[in-house]
C-alpha cells in the first residue's frame, strides 16, 4: 500500500531565479533555491499520474526518470500549469500510440481544447502526436487504487481545484496549490490527512495566493501529519527560511520525494 509523490517543481509562475535579476552567489549556490514551475508526480503500486504539466515538464520528467503515466490531472489552466502538455506525446508512444487520460473541470478543459486545438479533436491523429482522452471532473473519481476528491479553491477571479488522495480509506495527501485561502468546508474534508501541500507564495500578502502567515494558519487548521509549502518565490532562501518554520512544516524543493506507508 505504498504511496509516494515527488515535487517536480516548487516555484512560482516565473520560476526561481527569475529572468533579469541579480542574486547573491551564496543564494544561487544552493540547488534548493532553483525552483521550476509547480507540479507533482504521484506513484503507487497501481497508478502513476501527474498533477499539472508545467512549461518545465520535459526537464522535470527527465530529471526524475519518469517513464509511464496513467493520467494527467489539472488544477486550472494558467500557463505555468498547462504549457508542457504536448510533451505527453511521448507517453502516448509508450502506451502503444494510444490516448492518455486528461482530467480537468469544464472551464479548464475548455481552455485546453483551445490552446491545444490540434490535439483535442475526434481524430485521427498522426503517428507520434499527443492523443488526449478527455475526462471531465464533476465529482470524486477513482484511478487505480486512489480515490481522488476535487476541492474548489479561490484563486482571484478564478476557482482552481485542489485534490485529496485517499488510498484504502487513508487520507494520504491533500494538494492545495494556487489558492488565496483554504475554505472551511475544504479544511473539514482534508483535516488530519497524512500530508498536506499548501501554496505559500511569499512573505507579503498577495491577491490570489496565500502568503506564509496564511499558509501556516491553514496548516494549523488542517493539522496534517506533515505540511509542505510550495509555489515559492525567491523570498525564501531555503536553508535559512526552513529554520524559521514551526515543527512539522517544511519548504518543498524540486525533486523532493515524500513517502506514506
PDB file of N, CA, C and O in Angstrom, residues 7-35:
ATOM      1  N   UNK A   7       7.849  16.286  -5.766  1.00  0.00           N
ATOM      2  CA  UNK A   7       7.701  17.654  -6.237  1.00  0.00           C
ATOM      3  C   UNK A   7       8.507  17.811  -7.525  1.00  0.00           C
ATOM      4  O   UNK A   7       9.734  17.907  -7.495  1.00  0.00           O
ATOM      5  N   UNK A   8       7.809  17.790  -8.668  1.00  0.00           N
ATOM      6  CA  UNK A   8       8.507  18.049  -9.923  1.00  0.00           C
ATOM      7  C   UNK A   8       8.999  19.487  -9.959  1.00  0.00           C
ATOM      8  O   UNK A   8      10.079  19.776 -10.474  1.00  0.00           O
ATOM      9  N   UNK A   9       8.187  20.403  -9.438  1.00  0.00           N
ATOM     10  CA  UNK A   9       8.576  21.799  -9.329  1.00  0.00           C
ATOM     11  C   UNK A   9       7.960  22.404  -8.089  1.00  0.00           C
ATOM     12  O   UNK A   9       6.889  21.974  -7.636  1.00  0.00           O
ATOM     13  N   UNK A  10       8.618  23.414  -7.527  1.00  0.00           N
ATOM     14  CA  UNK A  10       8.163  24.027  -6.273  1.00  0.00           C
ATOM     15  C   UNK A  10       8.140  25.548  -6.351  1.00  0.00           C
ATOM     16  O   UNK A  10       7.959  26.216  -5.333  1.00  0.00           O
ATOM     17  N   UNK A  11       8.329  26.093  -7.558  1.00  0.00           N
ATOM     18  CA  UNK A  11       8.421  27.536  -7.708  1.00  0.00           C
ATOM     19  C   UNK A  11       7.145  28.179  -8.199  1.00  0.00           C
ATOM     20  O   UNK A  11       6.094  27.548  -8.306  1.00  0.00           O
ATOM     21  N   UNK A  12       7.246  29.460  -8.513  1.00  0.00           N
ATOM     22  CA  UNK A  12       6.107  30.242  -8.958  1.00  0.00           C
ATOM     23  C   UNK A  12       5.999  30.222 -10.479  1.00  0.00           C
ATOM     24  O   UNK A  12       6.728  29.510 -11.166  1.00  0.00           O
ATOM     25  N   UNK A  13       5.095  31.051 -10.994  1.00  0.00           N
ATOM     26  CA  UNK A  13       4.849  31.083 -12.436  1.00  0.00           C
ATOM     27  C   UNK A  13       6.069  31.512 -13.234  1.00  0.00           C
ATOM     28  O   UNK A  13       6.184  31.184 -14.412  1.00  0.00           O
ATOM     29  N   UNK A  14       6.993  32.255 -12.623  1.00  0.00           N
ATOM     30  CA  UNK A  14       8.216  32.669 -13.313  1.00  0.00           C
ATOM     31  C   UNK A  14       9.403  31.766 -12.989  1.00  0.00           C
ATOM     32  O   UNK A  14      10.461  31.900 -13.599  1.00  0.00           O
ATOM     33  N   UNK A  15       9.230  30.876 -12.038  1.00  0.00           N
ATOM     34  CA  UNK A  15      10.355  30.073 -11.579  1.00  0.00           C
ATOM     35  C   UNK A  15      11.300  30.916 -10.749  1.00  0.00           C
ATOM     36  O   UNK A  15      11.147  32.124 -10.592  1.00  0.00           O
ATOM     37  N   UNK A  16      12.312  30.252 -10.174  1.00  0.00           N
ATOM     38  CA  UNK A  16      13.363  30.918  -9.411  1.00  0.00           C
ATOM     39  C   UNK A  16      14.695  30.284  -9.807  1.00  0.00           C
ATOM     40  O   UNK A  16      14.808  29.058  -9.809  1.00  0.00           O
ATOM     41  N   UNK A  17      15.702  31.098 -10.165  1.00  0.00           N
ATOM     42  CA  UNK A  17      15.701  32.559 -10.234  1.00  0.00           C
ATOM     43  C   UNK A  17      14.855  33.080 -11.403  1.00  0.00           C
ATOM     44  O   UNK A  17      14.650  32.362 -12.386  1.00  0.00           O
ATOM     45  N   UNK A  18      14.379  34.316 -11.266  1.00  0.00           N
ATOM     46  CA  UNK A  18      13.628  34.915 -12.353  1.00  0.00           C
ATOM     47  C   UNK A  18      14.586  35.590 -13.331  1.00  0.00           C
ATOM     48  O   UNK A  18      15.738  35.885 -13.005  1.00  0.00           O
ATOM     49  N   UNK A  19      14.110  35.822 -14.528  1.00  0.00           N
ATOM     50  CA  UNK A  19      14.922  36.452 -15.573  1.00  0.00           C
ATOM     51  C   UNK A  19      15.286  37.875 -15.173  1.00  0.00           C
ATOM     52  O   UNK A  19      14.451  38.632 -14.663  1.00  0.00           O
ATOM     53  N   UNK A  20      16.546  38.253 -15.422  1.00  0.00           N
ATOM     54  CA  UNK A  20      16.970  39.637 -15.298  1.00  0.00           C
ATOM     55  C   UNK A  20      17.140  40.152 -13.890  1.00  0.00           C
ATOM     56  O   UNK A  20      17.077  41.363 -13.668  1.00  0.00           O
ATOM     57  N   UNK A  21      17.338  39.268 -12.911  1.00  0.00           N
ATOM     58  CA  UNK A  21      17.549  39.699 -11.530  1.00  0.00           C
ATOM     59  C   UNK A  21      18.877  39.168 -11.019  1.00  0.00           C
ATOM     60  O   UNK A  21      19.260  38.033 -11.304  1.00  0.00           O
ATOM     61  N   UNK A  22      19.569  40.008 -10.275  1.00  0.00           N
ATOM     62  CA  UNK A  22      20.826  39.612  -9.656  1.00  0.00           C
ATOM     63  C   UNK A  22      20.564  38.953  -8.304  1.00  0.00           C
ATOM     64  O   UNK A  22      19.737  39.434  -7.524  1.00  0.00           O
ATOM     65  N   UNK A  23      21.240  37.842  -8.049  1.00  0.00           N
ATOM     66  CA  UNK A  23      21.111  37.130  -6.784  1.00  0.00           C
ATOM     67  C   UNK A  23      22.489  36.970  -6.155  1.00  0.00           C
ATOM     68  O   UNK A  23      23.500  36.839  -6.868  1.00  0.00           O
ATOM     69  N   UNK A  24      22.568  36.943  -4.829  1.00  0.00           N
ATOM     70  CA  UNK A  24      23.846  36.655  -4.179  1.00  0.00           C
ATOM     71  C   UNK A  24      24.371  35.280  -4.602  1.00  0.00           C
ATOM     72  O   UNK A  24      23.594  34.339  -4.783  1.00  0.00           O
ATOM     73  N   UNK A  25      25.668  35.182  -4.739  1.00  0.00           N
ATOM     74  CA  UNK A  25      26.275  33.923  -5.177  1.00  0.00           C
ATOM     75  C   UNK A  25      25.919  32.783  -4.233  1.00  0.00           C
ATOM     76  O   UNK A  25      25.674  31.654  -4.663  1.00  0.00           O
ATOM     77  N   UNK A  26      25.843  33.078  -2.937  1.00  0.00           N
ATOM     78  CA  UNK A  26      25.549  32.023  -1.967  1.00  0.00           C
ATOM     79  C   UNK A  26      24.102  31.542  -2.096  1.00  0.00           C
ATOM     80  O   UNK A  26      23.808  30.385  -1.802  1.00  0.00           O
ATOM     81  N   UNK A  27      23.208  32.417  -2.531  1.00  0.00           N
ATOM     82  CA  UNK A  27      21.822  32.011  -2.769  1.00  0.00           C
ATOM     83  C   UNK A  27      21.758  31.030  -3.931  1.00  0.00           C
ATOM     84  O   UNK A  27      21.134  29.974  -3.840  1.00  0.00           O
ATOM     85  N   UNK A  28      22.414  31.364  -5.021  1.00  0.00           N
ATOM     86  CA  UNK A  28      22.377  30.508  -6.204  1.00  0.00           C
ATOM     87  C   UNK A  28      23.178  29.219  -6.011  1.00  0.00           C
ATOM     88  O   UNK A  28      22.950  28.241  -6.723  1.00  0.00           O
ATOM     89  N   UNK A  29      24.081  29.201  -5.047  1.00  0.00           N
ATOM     90  CA  UNK A  29      24.898  28.008  -4.816  1.00  0.00           C
ATOM     91  C   UNK A  29      24.085  26.868  -4.212  1.00  0.00           C
ATOM     92  O   UNK A  29      24.496  25.707  -4.286  1.00  0.00           O
ATOM     93  N   UNK A  30      22.923  27.184  -3.636  1.00  0.00           N
ATOM     94  CA  UNK A  30      22.080  26.155  -3.031  1.00  0.00           C
ATOM     95  C   UNK A  30      21.093  25.652  -4.081  1.00  0.00           C
ATOM     96  O   UNK A  30      20.203  26.388  -4.498  1.00  0.00           O
ATOM     97  N   UNK A  31      21.197  24.398  -4.520  1.00  0.00           N
ATOM     98  CA  UNK A  31      20.285  23.891  -5.558  1.00  0.00           C
ATOM     99  C   UNK A  31      18.821  23.934  -5.135  1.00  0.00           C
ATOM    100  O   UNK A  31      17.932  23.952  -6.002  1.00  0.00           O
ATOM    101  N   UNK A  32      18.539  23.979  -3.849  1.00  0.00           N
ATOM    102  CA  UNK A  32      17.148  24.028  -3.389  1.00  0.00           C
ATOM    103  C   UNK A  32      16.515  25.398  -3.634  1.00  0.00           C
ATOM    104  O   UNK A  32      15.299  25.551  -3.479  1.00  0.00           O
ATOM    105  N   UNK A  33      17.325  26.388  -3.983  1.00  0.00           N
ATOM    106  CA  UNK A  33      16.796  27.705  -4.347  1.00  0.00           C
ATOM    107  C   UNK A  33      16.507  27.822  -5.838  1.00  0.00           C
ATOM    108  O   UNK A  33      16.026  28.865  -6.289  1.00  0.00           O
ATOM    109  N   UNK A  34      16.772  26.784  -6.601  1.00  0.00           N
ATOM    110  CA  UNK A  34      16.438  26.756  -8.034  1.00  0.00           C
ATOM    111  C   UNK A  34      15.104  26.027  -8.174  1.00  0.00           C
ATOM    112  O   UNK A  34      15.031  24.808  -7.982  1.00  0.00           O
ATOM    113  N   UNK A  35      14.057  26.782  -8.499  1.00  0.00           N
ATOM    114  CA  UNK A  35      12.707  26.235  -8.449  1.00  0.00           C
ATOM    115  C   UNK A  35      12.044  26.340  -9.820  1.00  0.00           C
ATOM    116  O   UNK A  35      11.889  27.426 -10.365  1.00  0.00           O
TER     117      UNK A  35
END
